[in-house]
mmCIF file of C-alpha atoms in Angstrom:
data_model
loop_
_atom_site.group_PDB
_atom_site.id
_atom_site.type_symbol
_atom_site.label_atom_id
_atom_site.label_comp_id
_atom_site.label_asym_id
_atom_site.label_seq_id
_atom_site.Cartn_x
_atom_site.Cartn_y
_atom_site.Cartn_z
ATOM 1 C CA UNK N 282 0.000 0.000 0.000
ATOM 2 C CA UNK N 283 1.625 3.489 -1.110
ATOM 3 C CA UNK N 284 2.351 5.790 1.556
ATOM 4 C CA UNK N 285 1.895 9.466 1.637
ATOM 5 C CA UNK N 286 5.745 10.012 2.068
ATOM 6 C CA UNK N 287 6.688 7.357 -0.679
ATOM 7 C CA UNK N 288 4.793 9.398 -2.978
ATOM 8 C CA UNK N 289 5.955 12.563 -2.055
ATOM 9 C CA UNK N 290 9.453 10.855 -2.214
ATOM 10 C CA UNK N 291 8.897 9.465 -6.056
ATOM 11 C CA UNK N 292 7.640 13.112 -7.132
ATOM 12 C CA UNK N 293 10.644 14.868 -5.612
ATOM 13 C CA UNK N 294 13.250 11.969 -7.216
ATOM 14 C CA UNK N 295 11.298 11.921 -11.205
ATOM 15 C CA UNK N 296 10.920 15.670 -11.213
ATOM 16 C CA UNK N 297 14.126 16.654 -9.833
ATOM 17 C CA UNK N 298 14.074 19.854 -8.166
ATOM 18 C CA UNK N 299 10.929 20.077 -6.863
ATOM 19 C CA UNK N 300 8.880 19.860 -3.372
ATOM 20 C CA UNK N 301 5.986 17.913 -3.170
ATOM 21 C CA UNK N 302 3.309 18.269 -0.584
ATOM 22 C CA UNK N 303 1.486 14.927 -0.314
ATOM 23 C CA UNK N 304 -1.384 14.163 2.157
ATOM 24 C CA UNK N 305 -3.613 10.518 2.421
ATOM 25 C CA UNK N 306 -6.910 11.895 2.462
ATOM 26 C CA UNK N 307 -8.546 8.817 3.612
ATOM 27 C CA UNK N 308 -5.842 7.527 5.780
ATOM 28 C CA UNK N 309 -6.349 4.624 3.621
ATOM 29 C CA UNK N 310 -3.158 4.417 1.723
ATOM 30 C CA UNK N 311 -5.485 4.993 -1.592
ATOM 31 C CA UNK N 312 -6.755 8.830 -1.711
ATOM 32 C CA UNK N 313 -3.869 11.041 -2.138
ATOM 33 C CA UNK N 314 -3.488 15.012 -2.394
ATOM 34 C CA UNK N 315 -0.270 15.968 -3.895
ATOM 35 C CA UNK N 316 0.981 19.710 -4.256
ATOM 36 C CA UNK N 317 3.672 20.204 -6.171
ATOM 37 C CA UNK N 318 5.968 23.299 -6.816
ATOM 38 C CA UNK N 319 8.648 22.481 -9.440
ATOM 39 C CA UNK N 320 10.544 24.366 -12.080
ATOM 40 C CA UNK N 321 9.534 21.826 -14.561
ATOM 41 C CA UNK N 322 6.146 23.607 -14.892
ATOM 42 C CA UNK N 323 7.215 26.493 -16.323
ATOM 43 C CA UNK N 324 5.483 27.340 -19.644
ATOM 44 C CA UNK N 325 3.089 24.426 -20.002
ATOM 45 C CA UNK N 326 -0.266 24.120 -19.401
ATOM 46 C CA UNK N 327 -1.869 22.864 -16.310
ATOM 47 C CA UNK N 328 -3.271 19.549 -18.634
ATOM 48 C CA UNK N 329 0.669 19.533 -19.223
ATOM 49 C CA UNK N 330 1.500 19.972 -15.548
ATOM 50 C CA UNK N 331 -0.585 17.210 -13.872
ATOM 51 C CA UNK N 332 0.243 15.030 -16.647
ATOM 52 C CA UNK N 333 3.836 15.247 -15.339
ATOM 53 C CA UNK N 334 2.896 14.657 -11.842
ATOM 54 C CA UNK N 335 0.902 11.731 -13.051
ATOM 55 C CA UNK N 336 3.070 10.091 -15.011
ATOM 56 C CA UNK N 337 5.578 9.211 -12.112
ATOM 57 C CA UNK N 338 2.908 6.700 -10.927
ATOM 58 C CA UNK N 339 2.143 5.309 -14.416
ATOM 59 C CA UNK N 340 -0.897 2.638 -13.995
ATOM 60 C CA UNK N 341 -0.583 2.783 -10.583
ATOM 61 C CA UNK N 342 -3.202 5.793 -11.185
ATOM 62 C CA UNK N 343 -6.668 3.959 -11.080
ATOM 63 C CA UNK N 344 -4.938 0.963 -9.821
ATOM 64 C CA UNK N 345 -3.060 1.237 -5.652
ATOM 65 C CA UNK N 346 -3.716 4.472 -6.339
ATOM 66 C CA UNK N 347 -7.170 5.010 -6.843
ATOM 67 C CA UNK N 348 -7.267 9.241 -6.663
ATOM 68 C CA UNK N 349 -4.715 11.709 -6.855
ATOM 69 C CA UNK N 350 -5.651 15.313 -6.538
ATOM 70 C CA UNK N 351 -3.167 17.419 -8.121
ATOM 71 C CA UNK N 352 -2.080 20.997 -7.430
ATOM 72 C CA UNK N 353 0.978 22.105 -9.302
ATOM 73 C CA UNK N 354 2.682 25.900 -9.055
ATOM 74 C CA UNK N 355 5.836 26.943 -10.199
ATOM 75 C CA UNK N 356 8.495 28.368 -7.624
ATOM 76 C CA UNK N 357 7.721 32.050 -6.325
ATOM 77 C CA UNK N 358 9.686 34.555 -8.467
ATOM 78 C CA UNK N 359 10.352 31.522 -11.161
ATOM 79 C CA UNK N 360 9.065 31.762 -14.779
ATOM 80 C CA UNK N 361 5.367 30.804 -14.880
ATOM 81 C CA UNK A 209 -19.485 -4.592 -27.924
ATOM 82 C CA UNK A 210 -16.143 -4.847 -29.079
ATOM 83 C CA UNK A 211 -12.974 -2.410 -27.790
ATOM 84 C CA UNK A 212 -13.263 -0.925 -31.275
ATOM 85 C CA UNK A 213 -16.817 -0.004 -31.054
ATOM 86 C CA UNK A 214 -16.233 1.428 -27.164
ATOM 87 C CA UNK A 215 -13.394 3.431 -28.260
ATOM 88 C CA UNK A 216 -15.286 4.708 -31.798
ATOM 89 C CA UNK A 217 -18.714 5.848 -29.283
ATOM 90 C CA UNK A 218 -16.651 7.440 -27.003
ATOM 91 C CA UNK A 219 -14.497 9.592 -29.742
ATOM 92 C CA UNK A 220 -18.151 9.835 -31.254
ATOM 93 C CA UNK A 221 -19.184 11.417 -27.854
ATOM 94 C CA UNK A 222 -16.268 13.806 -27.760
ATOM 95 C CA UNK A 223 -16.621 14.799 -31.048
ATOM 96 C CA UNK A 224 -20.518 15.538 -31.552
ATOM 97 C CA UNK A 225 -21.077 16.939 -27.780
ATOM 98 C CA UNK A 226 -19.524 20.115 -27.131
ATOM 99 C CA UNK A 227 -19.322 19.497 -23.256
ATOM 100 C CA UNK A 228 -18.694 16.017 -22.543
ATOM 101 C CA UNK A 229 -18.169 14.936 -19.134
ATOM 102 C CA UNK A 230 -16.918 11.507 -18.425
ATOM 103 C CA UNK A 231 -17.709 10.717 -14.910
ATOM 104 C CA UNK A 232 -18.717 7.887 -12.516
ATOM 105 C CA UNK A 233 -22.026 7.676 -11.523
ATOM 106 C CA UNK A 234 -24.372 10.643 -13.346
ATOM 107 C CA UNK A 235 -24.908 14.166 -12.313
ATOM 108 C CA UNK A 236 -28.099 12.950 -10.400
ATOM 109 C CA UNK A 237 -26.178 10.294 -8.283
ATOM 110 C CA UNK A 238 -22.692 10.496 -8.857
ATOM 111 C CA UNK A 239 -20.303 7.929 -7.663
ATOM 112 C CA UNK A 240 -17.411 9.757 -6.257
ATOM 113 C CA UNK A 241 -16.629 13.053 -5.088
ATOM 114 C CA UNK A 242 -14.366 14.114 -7.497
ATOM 115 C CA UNK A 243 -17.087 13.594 -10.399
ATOM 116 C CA UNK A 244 -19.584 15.092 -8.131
ATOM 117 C CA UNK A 245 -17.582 18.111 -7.753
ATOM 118 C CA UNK A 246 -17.049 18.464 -11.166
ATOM 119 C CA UNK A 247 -20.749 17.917 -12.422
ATOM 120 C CA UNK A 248 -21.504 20.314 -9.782
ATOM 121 C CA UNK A 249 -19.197 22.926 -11.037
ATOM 122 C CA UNK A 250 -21.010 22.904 -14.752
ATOM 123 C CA UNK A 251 -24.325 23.174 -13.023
ATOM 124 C CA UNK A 252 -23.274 26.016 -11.159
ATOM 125 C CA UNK A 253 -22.580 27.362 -14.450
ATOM 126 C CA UNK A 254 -25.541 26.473 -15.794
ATOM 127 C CA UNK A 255 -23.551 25.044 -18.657
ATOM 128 C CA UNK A 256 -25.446 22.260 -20.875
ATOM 129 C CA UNK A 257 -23.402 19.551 -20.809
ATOM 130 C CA UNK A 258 -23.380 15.953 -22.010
ATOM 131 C CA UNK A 259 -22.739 13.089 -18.949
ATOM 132 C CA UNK A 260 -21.518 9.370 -19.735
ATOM 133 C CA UNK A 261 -20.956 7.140 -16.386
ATOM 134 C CA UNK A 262 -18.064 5.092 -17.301
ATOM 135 C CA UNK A 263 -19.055 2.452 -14.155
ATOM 136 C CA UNK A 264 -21.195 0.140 -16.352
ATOM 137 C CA UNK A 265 -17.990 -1.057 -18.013
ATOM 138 C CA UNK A 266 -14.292 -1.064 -17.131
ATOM 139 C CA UNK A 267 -13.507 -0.904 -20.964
ATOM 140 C CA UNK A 268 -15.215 2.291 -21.237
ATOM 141 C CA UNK A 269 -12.511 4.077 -18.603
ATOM 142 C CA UNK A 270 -9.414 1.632 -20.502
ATOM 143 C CA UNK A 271 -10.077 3.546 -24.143
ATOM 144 C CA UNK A 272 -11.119 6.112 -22.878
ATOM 145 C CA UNK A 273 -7.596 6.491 -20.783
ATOM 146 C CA UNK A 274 -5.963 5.976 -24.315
ATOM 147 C CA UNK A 275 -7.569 8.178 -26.289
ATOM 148 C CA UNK A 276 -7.147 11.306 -24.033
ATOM 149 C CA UNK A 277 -3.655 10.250 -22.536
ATOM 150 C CA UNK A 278 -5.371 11.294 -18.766
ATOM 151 C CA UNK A 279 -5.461 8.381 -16.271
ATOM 152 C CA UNK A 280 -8.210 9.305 -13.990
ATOM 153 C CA UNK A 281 -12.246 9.784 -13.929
ATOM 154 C CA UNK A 282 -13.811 12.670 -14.082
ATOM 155 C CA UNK A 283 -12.624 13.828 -17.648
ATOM 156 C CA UNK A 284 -14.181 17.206 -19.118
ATOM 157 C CA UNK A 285 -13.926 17.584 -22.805
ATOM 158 C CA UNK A 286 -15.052 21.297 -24.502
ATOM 159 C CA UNK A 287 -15.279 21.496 -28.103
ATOM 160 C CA UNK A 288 -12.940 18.086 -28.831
ATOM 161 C CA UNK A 289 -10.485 18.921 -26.037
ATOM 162 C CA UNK A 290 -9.637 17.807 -22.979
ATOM 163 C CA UNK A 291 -10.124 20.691 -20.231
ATOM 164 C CA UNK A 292 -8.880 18.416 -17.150
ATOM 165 C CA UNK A 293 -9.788 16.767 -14.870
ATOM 166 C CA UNK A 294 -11.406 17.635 -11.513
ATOM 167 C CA UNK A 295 -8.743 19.517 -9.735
ATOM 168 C CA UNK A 296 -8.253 21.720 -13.188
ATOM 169 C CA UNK A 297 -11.937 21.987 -13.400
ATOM 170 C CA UNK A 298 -12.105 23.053 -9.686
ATOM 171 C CA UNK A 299 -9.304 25.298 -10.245
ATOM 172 C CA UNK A 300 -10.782 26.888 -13.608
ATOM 173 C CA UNK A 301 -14.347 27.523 -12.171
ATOM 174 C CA UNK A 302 -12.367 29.436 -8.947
ATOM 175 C CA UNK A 303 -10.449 31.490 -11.530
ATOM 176 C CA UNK A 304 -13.876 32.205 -13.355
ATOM 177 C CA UNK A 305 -11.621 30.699 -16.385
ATOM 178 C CA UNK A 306 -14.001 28.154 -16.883
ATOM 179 C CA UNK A 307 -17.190 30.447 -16.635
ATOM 180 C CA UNK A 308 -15.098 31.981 -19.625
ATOM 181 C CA UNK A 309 -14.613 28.957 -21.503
ATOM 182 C CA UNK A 310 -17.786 27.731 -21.502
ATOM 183 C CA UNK A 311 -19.337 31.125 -21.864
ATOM 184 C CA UNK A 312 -21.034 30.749 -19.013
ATOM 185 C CA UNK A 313 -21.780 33.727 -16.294
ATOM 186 C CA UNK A 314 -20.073 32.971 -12.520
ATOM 187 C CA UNK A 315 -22.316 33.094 -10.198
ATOM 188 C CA UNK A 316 -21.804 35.740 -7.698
ATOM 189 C CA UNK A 317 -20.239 33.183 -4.556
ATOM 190 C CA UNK A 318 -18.120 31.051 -6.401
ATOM 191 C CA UNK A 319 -17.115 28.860 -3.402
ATOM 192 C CA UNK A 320 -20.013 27.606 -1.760
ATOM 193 C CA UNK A 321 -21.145 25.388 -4.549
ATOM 194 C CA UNK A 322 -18.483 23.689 -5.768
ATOM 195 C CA UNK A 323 -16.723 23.164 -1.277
ATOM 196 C CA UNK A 324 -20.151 21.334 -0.818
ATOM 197 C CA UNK A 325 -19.015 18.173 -2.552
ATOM 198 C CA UNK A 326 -15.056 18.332 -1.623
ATOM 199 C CA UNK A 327 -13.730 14.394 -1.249
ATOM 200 C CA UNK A 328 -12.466 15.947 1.859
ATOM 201 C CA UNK A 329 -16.317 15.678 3.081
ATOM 202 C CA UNK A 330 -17.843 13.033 1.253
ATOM 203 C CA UNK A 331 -15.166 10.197 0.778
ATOM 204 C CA UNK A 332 -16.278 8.464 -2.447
ATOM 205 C CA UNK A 333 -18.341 4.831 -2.434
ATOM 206 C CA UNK A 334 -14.896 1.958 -2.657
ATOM 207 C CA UNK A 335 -16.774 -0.658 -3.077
ATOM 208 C CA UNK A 336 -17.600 0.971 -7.188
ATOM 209 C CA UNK A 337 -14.138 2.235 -7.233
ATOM 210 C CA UNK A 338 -12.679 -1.411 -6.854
ATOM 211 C CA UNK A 339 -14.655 -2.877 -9.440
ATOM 212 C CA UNK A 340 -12.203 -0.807 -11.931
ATOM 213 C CA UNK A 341 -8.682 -1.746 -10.233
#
């Protein structure tokens, strides 16, 4: 069962730079709220930005992990 | 049905429907939070949209998935494209940059419709969620 910290862990490692924020909603190991600042959002699209975030669990989305709420921002004074 | 014939109705949905939603459960009785949230963000709008529950069939989420590239239920689609899903949506209707989208007025207290239905509150039915894992 994923942990709130492995996923925050995974996020941080695939999109190097970045903090992640992750919280089990449910305490259930399944529901997970992830916020994400990272550098590698700058200029694309939020579709583009949660796709990223996403894509470090692969089809483990809809699978262990059953929900991920995304919210993605780029560094304070960073190009947005 | 075959995968071909799933996959051909649901690009046939997207493509004929100007707002498609993609949800589980319907706008009546959704099935989870996050489409519930979503659904209720449109009819806030008052936007005329076009609902598909993708429960009755695990195929119907599998194409779908592969069509649009976007792993996870609710899906909003405006004018052939995918808008996001529902933390985008969520995000979009705070902004009022979906109100503009759609061409939709906000309505004047954009919070209180869409926090009523937050996961947060209302954690969403497993037991339907399983059936797709």
């Amino acid at each position: 069962m994923p942990s709130s910290t492995e996923l925050k862990q995974r996020i941080e490692t695939t999109l190097t730079g970045s903090t992640a924020q992750v919280e089990d909603l449910t305490g259930g190991g399944n529901h997970f709220r992830a916020e994400v600042v990272s550098d590698h959002f700058a200029g694309l699209s939020r579709i583009e930005q949660h796709r990223l975030v996403y894509d470090v669990f692969g089809d483990e989305i809809g699978g262990p992990i059953h929900a991920l709420s995304i919210k993605t921002s780029t560094p304070p004074g960073g190009d947005t | 049905m075959t995968n071909e014939e799933i996959r051909d109705f649901i690009d046939k949905a997207i493509g004929e429907n100007r707002v498609m939603l993609f949800m589980k459960g319907t706008p009546q009785q959704p099935a989870c939070g996050f489409s519930a949230r979503t659904a209720g963000a449109l009819n806030a709008l008052g936007v005329k949209f076009t609902a598909l529950d993708i429960l009755p069939d695990p195929r119907i989420r599998e194409e779908l998935s592969g069509l649009s590239g976007w792993p996870t239920i609710p899906q909003l689609f405006l004018d052939g494209e995918l808008i996001g899903g529902a933390d985008i949506v969520a995000e979009m209707y705070e902004t009022g940059e979906l109100a503009e989208k759609m061409g939709a007025e906000q309505p004047p207290e954009p919070e209180a419709a869409v926090a009523a239905t937050t996961p947060e509150q209302k954690a969403p039915p497993m037991q339907l969620e399983n059936r797709l894992s």
